[in-house]
PDB file of C-alpha atoms and ligand atoms in Angstrom:
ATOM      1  CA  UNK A 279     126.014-159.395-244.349  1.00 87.00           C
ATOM      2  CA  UNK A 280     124.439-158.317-241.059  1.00 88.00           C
ATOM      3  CA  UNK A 281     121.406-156.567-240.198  1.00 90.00           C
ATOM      4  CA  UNK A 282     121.733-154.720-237.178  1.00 90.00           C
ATOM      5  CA  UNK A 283     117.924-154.066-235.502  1.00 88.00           C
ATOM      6  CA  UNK A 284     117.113-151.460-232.624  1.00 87.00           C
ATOM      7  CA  UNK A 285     117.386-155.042-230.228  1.00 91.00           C
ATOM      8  CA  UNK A 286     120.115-155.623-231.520  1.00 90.00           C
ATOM      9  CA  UNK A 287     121.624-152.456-231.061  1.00 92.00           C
ATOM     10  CA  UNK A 288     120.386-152.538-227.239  1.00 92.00           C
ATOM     11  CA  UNK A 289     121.642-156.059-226.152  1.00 93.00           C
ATOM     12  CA  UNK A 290     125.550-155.253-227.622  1.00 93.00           C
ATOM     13  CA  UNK A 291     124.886-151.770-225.795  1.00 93.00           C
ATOM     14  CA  UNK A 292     124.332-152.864-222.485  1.00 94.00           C
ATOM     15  CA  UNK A 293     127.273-155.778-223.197  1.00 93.00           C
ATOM     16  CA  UNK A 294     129.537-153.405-224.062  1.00 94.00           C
ATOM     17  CA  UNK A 295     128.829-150.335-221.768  1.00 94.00           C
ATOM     18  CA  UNK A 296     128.408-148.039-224.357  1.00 95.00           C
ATOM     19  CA  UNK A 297     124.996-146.489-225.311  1.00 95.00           C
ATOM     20  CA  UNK A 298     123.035-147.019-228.493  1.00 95.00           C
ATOM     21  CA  UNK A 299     123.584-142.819-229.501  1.00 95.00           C
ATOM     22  CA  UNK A 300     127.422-143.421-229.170  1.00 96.00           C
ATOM     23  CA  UNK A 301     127.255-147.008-231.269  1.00 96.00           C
ATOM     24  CA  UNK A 302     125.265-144.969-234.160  1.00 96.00           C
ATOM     25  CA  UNK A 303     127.767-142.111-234.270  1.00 97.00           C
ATOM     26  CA  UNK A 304     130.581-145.254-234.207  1.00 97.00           C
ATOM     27  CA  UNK A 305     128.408-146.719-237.260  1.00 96.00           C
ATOM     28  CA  UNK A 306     128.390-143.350-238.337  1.00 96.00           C
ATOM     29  CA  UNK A 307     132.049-143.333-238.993  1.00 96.00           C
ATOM     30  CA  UNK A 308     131.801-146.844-240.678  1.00 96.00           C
ATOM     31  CA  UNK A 309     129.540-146.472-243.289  1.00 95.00           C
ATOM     32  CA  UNK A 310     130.641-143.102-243.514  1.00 94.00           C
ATOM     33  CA  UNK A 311     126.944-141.820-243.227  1.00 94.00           C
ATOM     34  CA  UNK A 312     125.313-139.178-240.135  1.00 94.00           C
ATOM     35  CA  UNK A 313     124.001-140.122-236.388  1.00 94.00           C
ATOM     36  CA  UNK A 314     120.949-138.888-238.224  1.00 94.00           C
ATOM     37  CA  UNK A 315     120.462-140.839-241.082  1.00 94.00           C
ATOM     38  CA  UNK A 316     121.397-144.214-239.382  1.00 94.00           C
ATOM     39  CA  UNK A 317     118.672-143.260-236.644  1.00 92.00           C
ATOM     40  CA  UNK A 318     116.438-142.957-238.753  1.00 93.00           C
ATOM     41  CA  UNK A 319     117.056-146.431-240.693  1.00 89.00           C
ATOM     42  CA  UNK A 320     114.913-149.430-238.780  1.00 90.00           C
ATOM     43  CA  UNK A 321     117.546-152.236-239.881  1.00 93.00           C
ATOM     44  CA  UNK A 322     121.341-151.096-240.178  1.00 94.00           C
ATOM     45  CA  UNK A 323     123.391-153.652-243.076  1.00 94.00           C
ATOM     46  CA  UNK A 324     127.171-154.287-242.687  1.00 94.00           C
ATOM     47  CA  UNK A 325     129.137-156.514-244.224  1.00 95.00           C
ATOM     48  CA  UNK A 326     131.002-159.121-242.309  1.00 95.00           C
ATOM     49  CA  UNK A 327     134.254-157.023-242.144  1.00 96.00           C
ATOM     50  CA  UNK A 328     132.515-154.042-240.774  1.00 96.00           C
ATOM     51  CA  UNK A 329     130.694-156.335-238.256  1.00 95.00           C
ATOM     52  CA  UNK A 330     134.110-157.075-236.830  1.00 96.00           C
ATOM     53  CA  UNK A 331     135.470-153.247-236.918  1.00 97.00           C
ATOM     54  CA  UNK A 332     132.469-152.233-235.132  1.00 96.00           C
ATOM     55  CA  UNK A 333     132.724-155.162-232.253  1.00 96.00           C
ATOM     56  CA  UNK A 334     136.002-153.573-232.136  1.00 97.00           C
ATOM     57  CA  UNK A 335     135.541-150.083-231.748  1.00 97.00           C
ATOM     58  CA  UNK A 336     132.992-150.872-229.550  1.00 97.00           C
ATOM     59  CA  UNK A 337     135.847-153.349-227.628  1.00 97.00           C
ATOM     60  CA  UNK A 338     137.800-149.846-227.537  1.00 97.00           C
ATOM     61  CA  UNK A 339     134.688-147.743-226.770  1.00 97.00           C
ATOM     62  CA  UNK A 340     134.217-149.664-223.039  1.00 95.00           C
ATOM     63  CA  UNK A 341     137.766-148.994-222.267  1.00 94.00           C
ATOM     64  CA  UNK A 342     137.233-145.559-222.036  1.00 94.00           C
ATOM     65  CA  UNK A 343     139.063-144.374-225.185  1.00 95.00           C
ATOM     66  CA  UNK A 344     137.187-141.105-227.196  1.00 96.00           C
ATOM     67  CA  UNK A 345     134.942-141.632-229.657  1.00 97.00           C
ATOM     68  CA  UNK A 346     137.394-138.903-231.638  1.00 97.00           C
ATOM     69  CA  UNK A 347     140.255-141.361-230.984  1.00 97.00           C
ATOM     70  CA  UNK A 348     138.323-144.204-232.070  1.00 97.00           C
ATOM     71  CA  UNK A 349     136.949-142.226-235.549  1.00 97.00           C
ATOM     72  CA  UNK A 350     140.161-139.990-236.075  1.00 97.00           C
ATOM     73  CA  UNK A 351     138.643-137.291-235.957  1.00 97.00           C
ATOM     74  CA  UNK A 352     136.874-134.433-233.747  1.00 97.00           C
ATOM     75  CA  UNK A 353     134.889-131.021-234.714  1.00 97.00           C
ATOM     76  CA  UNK A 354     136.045-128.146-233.775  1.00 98.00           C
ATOM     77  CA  UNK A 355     134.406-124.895-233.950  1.00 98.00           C
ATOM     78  CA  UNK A 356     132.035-126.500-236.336  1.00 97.00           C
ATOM     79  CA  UNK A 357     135.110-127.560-238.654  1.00 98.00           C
ATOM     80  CA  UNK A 358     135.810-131.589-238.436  1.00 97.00           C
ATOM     81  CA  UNK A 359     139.665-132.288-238.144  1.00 98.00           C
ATOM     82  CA  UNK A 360     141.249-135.623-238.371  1.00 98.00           C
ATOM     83  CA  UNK A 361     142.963-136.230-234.949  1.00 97.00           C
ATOM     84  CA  UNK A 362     144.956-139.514-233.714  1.00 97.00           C
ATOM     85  CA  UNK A 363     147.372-140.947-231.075  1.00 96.00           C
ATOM     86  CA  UNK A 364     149.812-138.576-231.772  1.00 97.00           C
ATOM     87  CA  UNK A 365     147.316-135.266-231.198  1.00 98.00           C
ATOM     88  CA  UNK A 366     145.721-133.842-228.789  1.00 97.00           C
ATOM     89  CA  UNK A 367     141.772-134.201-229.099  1.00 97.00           C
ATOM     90  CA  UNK A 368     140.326-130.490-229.761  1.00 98.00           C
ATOM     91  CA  UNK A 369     138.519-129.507-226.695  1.00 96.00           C
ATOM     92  CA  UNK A 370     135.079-127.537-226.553  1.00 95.00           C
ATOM     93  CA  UNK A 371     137.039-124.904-224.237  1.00 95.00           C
ATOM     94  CA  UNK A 372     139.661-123.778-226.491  1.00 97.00           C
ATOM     95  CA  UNK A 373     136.855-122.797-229.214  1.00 98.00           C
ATOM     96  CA  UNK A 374     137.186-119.443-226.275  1.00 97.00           C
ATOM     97  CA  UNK A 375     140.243-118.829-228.439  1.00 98.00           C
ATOM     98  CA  UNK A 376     138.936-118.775-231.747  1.00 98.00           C
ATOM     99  CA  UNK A 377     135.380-116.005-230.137  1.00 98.00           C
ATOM    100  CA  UNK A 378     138.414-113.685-228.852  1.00 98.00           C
ATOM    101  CA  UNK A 379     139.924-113.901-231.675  1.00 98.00           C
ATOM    102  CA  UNK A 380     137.215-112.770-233.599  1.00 98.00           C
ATOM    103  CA  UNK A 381     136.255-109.997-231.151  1.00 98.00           C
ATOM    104  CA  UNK A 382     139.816-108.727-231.669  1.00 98.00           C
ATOM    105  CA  UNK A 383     140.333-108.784-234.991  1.00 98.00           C
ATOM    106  CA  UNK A 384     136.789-107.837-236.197  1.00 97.00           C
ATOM    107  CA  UNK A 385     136.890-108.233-240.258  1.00 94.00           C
ATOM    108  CA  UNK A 386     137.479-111.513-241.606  1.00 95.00           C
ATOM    109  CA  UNK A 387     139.146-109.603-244.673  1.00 96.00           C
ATOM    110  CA  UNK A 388     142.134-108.272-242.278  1.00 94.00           C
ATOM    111  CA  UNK A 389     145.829-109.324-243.230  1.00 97.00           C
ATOM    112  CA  UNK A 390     147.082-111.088-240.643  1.00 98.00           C
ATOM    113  CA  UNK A 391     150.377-113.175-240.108  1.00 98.00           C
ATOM    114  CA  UNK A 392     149.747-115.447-237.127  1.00 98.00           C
ATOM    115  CA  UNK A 393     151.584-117.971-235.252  1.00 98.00           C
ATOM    116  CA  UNK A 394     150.029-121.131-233.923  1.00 98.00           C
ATOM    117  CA  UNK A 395     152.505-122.461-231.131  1.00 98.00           C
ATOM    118  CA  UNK A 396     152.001-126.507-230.078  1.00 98.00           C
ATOM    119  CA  UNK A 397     149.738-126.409-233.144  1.00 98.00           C
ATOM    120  CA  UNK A 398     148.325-130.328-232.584  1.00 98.00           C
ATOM    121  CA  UNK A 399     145.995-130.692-234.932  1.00 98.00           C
ATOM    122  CA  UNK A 400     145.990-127.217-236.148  1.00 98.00           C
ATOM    123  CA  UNK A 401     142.902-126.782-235.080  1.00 98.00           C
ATOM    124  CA  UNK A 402     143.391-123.152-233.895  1.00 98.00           C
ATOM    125  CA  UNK A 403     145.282-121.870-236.522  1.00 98.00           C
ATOM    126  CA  UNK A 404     143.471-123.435-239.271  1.00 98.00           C
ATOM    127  CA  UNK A 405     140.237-121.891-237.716  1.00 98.00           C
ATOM    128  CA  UNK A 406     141.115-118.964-238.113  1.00 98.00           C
ATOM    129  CA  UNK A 407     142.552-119.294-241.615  1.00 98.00           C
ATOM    130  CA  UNK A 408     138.973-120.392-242.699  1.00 98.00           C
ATOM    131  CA  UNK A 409     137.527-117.533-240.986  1.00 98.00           C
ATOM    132  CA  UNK A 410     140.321-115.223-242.372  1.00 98.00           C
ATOM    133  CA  UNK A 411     141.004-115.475-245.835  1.00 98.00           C
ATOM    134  CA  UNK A 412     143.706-112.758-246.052  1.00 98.00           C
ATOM    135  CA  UNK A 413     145.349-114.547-242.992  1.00 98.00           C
ATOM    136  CA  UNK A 414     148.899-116.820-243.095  1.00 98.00           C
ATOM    137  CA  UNK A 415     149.680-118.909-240.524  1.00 98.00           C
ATOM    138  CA  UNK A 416     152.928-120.896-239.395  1.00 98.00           C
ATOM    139  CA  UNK A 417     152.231-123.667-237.435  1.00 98.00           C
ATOM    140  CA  UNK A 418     154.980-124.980-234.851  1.00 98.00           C
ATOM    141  CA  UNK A 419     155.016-128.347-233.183  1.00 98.00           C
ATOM    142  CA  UNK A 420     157.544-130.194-231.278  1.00 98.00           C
ATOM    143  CA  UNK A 421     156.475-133.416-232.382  1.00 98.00           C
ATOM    144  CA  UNK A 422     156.694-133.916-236.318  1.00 98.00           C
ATOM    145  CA  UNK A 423     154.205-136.573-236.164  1.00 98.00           C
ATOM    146  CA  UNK A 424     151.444-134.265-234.688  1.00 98.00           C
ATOM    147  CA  UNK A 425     152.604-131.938-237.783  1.00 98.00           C
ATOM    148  CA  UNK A 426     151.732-134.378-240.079  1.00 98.00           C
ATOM    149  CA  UNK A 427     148.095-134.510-238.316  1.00 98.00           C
ATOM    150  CA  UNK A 428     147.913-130.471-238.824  1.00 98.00           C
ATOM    151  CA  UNK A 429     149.288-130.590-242.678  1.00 98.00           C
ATOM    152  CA  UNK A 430     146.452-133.255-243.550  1.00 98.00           C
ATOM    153  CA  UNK A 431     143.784-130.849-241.495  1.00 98.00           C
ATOM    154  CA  UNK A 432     145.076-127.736-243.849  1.00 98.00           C
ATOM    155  CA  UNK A 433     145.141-129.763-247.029  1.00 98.00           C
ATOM    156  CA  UNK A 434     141.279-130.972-246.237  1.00 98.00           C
ATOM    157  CA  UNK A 435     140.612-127.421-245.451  1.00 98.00           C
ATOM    158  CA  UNK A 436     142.318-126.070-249.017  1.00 98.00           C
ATOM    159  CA  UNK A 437     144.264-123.657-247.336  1.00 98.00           C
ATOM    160  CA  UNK A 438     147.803-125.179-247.622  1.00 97.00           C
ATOM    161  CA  UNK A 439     149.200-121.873-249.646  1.00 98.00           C
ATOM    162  CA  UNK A 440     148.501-120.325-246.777  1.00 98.00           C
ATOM    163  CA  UNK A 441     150.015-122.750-243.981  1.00 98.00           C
ATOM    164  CA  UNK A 442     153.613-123.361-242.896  1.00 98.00           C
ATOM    165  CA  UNK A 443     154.971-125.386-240.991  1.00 98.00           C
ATOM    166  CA  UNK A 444     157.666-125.558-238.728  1.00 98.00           C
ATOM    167  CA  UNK A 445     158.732-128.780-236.409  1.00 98.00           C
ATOM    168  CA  UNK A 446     160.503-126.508-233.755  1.00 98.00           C
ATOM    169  CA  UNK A 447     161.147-126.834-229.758  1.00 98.00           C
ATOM    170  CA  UNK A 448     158.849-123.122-229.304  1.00 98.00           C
ATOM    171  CA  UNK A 449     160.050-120.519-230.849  1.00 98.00           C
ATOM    172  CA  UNK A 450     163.730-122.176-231.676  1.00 98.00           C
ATOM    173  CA  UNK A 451     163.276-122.330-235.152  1.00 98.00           C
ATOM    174  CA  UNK A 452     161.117-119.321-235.689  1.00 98.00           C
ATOM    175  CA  UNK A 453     161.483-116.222-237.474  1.00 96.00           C
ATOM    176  CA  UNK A 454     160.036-112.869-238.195  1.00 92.00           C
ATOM    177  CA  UNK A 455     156.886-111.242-236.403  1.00 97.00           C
ATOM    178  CA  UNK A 456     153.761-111.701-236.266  1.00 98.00           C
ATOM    179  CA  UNK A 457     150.493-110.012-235.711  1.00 98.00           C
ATOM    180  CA  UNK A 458     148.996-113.000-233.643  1.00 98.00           C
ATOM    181  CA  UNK A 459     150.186-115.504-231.797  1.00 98.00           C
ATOM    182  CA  UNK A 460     147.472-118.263-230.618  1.00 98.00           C
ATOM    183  CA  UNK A 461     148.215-120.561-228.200  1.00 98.00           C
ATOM    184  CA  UNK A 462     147.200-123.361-226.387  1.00 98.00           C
ATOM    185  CA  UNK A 463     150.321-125.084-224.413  1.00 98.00           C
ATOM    186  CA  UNK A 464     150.948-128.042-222.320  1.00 98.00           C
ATOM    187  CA  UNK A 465     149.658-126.942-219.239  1.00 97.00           C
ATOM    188  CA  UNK A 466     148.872-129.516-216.794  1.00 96.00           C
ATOM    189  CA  UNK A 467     151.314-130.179-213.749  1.00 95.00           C
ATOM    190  CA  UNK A 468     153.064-133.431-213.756  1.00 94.00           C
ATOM    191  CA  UNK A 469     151.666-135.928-210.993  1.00 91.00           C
ATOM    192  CA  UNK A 470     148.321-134.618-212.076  1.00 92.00           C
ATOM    193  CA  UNK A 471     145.712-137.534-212.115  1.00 90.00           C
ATOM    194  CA  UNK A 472     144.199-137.999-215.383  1.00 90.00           C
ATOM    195  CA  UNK A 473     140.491-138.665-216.254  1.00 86.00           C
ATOM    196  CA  UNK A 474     138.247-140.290-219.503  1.00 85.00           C
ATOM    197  CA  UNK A 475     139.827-139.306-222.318  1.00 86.00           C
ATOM    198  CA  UNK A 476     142.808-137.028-221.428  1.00 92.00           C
ATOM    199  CA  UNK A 477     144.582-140.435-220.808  1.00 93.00           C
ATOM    200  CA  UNK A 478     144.035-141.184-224.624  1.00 94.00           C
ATOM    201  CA  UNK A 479     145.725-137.967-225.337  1.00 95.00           C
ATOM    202  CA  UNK A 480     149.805-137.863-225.969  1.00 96.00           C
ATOM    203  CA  UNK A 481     151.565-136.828-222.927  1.00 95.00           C
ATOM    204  CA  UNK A 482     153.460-134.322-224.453  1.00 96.00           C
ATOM    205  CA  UNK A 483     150.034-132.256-225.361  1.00 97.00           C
ATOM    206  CA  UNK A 484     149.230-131.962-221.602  1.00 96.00           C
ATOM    207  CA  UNK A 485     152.428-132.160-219.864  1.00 95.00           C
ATOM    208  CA  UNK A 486     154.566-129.152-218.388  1.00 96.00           C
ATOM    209  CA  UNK A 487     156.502-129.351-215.783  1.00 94.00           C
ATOM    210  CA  UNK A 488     156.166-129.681-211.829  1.00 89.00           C
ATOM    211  CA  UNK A 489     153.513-127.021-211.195  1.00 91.00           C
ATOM    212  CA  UNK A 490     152.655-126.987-215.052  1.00 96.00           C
ATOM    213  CA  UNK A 491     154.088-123.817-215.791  1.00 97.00           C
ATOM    214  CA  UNK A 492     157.400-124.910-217.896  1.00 97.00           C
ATOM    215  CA  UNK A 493     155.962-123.834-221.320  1.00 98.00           C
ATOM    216  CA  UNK A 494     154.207-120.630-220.010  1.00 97.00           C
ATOM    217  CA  UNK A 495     157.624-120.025-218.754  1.00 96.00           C
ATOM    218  CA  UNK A 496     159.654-120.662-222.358  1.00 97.00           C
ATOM    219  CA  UNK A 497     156.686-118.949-224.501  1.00 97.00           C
ATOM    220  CA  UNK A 498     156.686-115.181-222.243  1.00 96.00           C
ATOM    221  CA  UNK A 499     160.632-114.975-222.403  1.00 95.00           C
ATOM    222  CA  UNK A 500     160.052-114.932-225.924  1.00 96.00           C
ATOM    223  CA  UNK A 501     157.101-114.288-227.066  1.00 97.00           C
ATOM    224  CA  UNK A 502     157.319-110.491-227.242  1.00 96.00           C
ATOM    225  CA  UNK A 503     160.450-110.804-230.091  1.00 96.00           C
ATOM    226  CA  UNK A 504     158.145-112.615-232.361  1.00 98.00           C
ATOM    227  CA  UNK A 505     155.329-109.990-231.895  1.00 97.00           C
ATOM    228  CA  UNK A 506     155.165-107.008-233.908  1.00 96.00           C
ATOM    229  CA  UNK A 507     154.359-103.872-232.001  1.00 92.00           C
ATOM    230  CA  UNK A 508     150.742-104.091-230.460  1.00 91.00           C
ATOM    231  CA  UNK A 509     150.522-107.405-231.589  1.00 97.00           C
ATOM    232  CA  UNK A 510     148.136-109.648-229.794  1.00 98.00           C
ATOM    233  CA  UNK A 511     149.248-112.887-227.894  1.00 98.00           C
ATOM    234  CA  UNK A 512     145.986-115.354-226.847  1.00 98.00           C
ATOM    235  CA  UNK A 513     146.788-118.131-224.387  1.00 98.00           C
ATOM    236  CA  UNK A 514     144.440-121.027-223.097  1.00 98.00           C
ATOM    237  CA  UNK A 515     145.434-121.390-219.429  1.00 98.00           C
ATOM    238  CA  UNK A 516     144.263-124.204-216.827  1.00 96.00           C
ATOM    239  CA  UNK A 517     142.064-123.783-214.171  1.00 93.00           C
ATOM    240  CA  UNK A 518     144.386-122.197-211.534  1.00 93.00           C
ATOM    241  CA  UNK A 519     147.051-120.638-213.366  1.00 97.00           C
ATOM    242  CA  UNK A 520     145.995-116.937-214.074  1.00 97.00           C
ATOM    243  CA  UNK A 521     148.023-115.337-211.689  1.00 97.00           C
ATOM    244  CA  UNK A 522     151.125-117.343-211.994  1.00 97.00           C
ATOM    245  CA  UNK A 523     150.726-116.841-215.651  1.00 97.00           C
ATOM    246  CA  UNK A 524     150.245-113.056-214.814  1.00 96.00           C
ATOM    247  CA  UNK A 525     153.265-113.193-212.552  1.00 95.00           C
ATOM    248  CA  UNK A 526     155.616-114.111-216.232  1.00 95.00           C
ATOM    249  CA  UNK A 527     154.086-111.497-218.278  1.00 92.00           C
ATOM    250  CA  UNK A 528     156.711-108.979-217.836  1.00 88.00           C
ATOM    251  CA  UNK A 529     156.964-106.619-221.298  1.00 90.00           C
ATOM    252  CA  UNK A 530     153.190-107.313-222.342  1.00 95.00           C
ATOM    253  CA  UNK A 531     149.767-105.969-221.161  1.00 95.00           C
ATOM    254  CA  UNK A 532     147.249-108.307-219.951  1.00 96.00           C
ATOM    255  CA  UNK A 533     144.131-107.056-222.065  1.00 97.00           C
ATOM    256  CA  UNK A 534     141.418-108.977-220.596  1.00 97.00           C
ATOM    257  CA  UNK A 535     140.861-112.875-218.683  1.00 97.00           C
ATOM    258  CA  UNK A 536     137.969-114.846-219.949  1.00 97.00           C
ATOM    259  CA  UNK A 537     136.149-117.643-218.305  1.00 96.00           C
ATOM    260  CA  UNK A 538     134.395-120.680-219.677  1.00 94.00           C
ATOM    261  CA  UNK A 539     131.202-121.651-219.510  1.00 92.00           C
ATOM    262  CA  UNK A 540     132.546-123.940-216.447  1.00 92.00           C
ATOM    263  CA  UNK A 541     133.516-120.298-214.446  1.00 94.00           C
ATOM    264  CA  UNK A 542     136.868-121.523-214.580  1.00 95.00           C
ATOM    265  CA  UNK A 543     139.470-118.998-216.056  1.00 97.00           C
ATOM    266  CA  UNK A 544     140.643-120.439-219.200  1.00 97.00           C
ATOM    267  CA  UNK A 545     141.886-117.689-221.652  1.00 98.00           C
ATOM    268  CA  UNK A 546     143.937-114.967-221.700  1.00 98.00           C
ATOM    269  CA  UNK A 547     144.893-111.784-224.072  1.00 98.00           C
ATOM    270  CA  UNK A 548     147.747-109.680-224.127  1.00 98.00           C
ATOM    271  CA  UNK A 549     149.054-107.188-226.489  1.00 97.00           C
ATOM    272  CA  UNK A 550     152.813-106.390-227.257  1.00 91.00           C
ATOM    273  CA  UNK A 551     153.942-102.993-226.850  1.00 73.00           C
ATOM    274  CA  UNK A 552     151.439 -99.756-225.143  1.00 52.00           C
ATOM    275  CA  UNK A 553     147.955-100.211-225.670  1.00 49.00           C
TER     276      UNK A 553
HETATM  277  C1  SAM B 852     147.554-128.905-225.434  1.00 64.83           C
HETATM  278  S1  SAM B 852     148.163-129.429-227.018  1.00 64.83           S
HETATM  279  C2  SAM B 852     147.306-128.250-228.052  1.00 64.83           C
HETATM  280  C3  SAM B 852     147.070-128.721-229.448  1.00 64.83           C
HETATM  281  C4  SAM B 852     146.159-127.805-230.256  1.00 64.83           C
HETATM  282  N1  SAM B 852     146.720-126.475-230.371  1.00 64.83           N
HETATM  283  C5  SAM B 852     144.785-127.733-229.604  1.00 64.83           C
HETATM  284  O1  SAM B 852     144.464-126.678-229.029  1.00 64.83           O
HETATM  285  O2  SAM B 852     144.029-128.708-229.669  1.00 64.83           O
HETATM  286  C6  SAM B 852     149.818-128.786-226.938  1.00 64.83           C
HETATM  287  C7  SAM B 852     150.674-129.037-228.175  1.00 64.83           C
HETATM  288  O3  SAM B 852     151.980-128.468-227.906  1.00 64.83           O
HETATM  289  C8  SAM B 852     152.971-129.326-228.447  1.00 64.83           C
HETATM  290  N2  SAM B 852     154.218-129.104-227.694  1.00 64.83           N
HETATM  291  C9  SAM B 852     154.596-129.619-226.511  1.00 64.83           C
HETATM  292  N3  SAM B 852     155.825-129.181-226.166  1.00 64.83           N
HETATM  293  C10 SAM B 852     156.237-128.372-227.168  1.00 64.83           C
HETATM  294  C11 SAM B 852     157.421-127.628-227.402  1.00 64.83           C
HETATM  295  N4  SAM B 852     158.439-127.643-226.530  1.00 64.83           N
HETATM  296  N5  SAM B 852     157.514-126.895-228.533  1.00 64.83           N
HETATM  297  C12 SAM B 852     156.486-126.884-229.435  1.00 64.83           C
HETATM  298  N6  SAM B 852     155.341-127.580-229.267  1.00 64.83           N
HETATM  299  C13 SAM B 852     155.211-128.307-228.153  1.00 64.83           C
HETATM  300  C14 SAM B 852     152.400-130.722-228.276  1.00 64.83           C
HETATM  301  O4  SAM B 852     153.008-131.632-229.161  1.00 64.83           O
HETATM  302  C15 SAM B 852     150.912-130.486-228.540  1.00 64.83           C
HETATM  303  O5  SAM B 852     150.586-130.699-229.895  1.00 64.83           O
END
């Protein structure tokens, strides 16, 4: 057994690179306690075997990788969802999603069939189905082992009889219409330099193309034959793509652009049909 002391705390710190908040929330995850309750303890016991896990995560931690990547697992619009190699970490930014949605579609009791496309996690879709309990939701990934991330998330979040899911290449393998469809697609141009923990992140998340614009392009040829009429369609877009995104939008009306808190444009709504 090991009894880990603030000094102690400090001098593997400053050895590792990592500060003492991010080696509590690592603890955190390892005694499966809070940030808070281990700040609050003066002397911090692990056994020999979590000694070694933490030395490792905090081995892990220096090398730049996420402290979600590390821990498996990342909150998201105040919902925690298990995330790995295989998923894309949910970002702060595409919580924008999730407030539009909710502006749109005012009451949580509203019946609404929705379509998360490049689901991850789930973490947009299953939002919402927490939010909305009169909501269904199929879920479509390329990769089947990011699927298996996003079943897990639904069955934590007891909304499986809600949830399906559908391994499909977009809308291949889909069928029907829906009243929503949420989206947050690869979108970063290939060449693109990545930073911190993006390079932690599968490729295939961030991925699209030359200019970035290859699954833009696939989702707005079909998008509008999944959508029933005046259906709403709610992309996350990257930080210059607003008018090329604009520019494949033929057969749908732009209803409004939203910035983050950054400035940067990074959602958009359209609706199928006349508005
Ligand atoms: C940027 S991540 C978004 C994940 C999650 N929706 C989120 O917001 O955190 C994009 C997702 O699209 C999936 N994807 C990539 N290409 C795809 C394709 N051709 N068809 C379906 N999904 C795809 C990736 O596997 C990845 O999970």
């Amino acid at each position: 057994m090991i009894g880990l002391e603030d000094a102690h705390l400090l001098s593997l710190s400053q050895e590792h690179g990592v500060s003492v908040r991010e080696e509590l929330i690592l603890l955190a995850g390892i005694k499966k306690s809070t940030y808070s309750m281990l700040a609050l303890e003066k002397t911090i016991h692990l056994h020999d075997s979590e000694f070694e896990r933490f030395k490792g995560f905090l081995k892990r931690r220096s090398n730049g990788e996420p402290i979600a990547k590390i821990l498996q697992k990342k909150e998201f619009y105040g919902i925690e969802f298990i995330t790995n190699e295989n998923t894309l970490d949910p970002r702060p930014e595409t919580e924008l999603i999730i407030d539009l949605f909710r502006k749109h579609y005012v009451f949580s009791d509203t019946q609404l069939a929705v379509l998360d496309l490049g689901c991850g996690t789930g973490c947009i879709g299953l939002t919402i189905l927490s939010l909305y309990k009169n909501a269904i939701c199929d879920f479509v990934d390329i990769s089947s082992n990011a699927m298996a991330v996003a079943e897990k998330n639904s069955t934590n979040l007891g909304v499986c009889d809600r949830s399906r899911f559908i391994v499909s290449d977009w809308f291949t393998n889909v069928s029907g219409r829906y009243d929503a469809i949420v989206s947050n697609p690869p979108y970063v141009a290939v060449g693109f330099e990545l930073t911190d923990g993006a390079l932690f992140d599968p490729e295939i998340a961030l991925f699209a193309g030359d200019g970035g614009m290859n699954s833009f392009d696939v989702i707005f040829k079909s998008a509008t034959s999944f959508m029933k009429t005046g259906a709403k369609l709610f992309m996350e877009i990257g930080f210059d793509q607003k008018d090329k995104v604009l520019a494949l939008a033929s057969g749908i009306t732009l209803l409004e652009v939203v910035d983050d808190l950054a400035g940067i444009h990074r959602a958009m709504v359209f609706a199928s049909g006349s508005v």
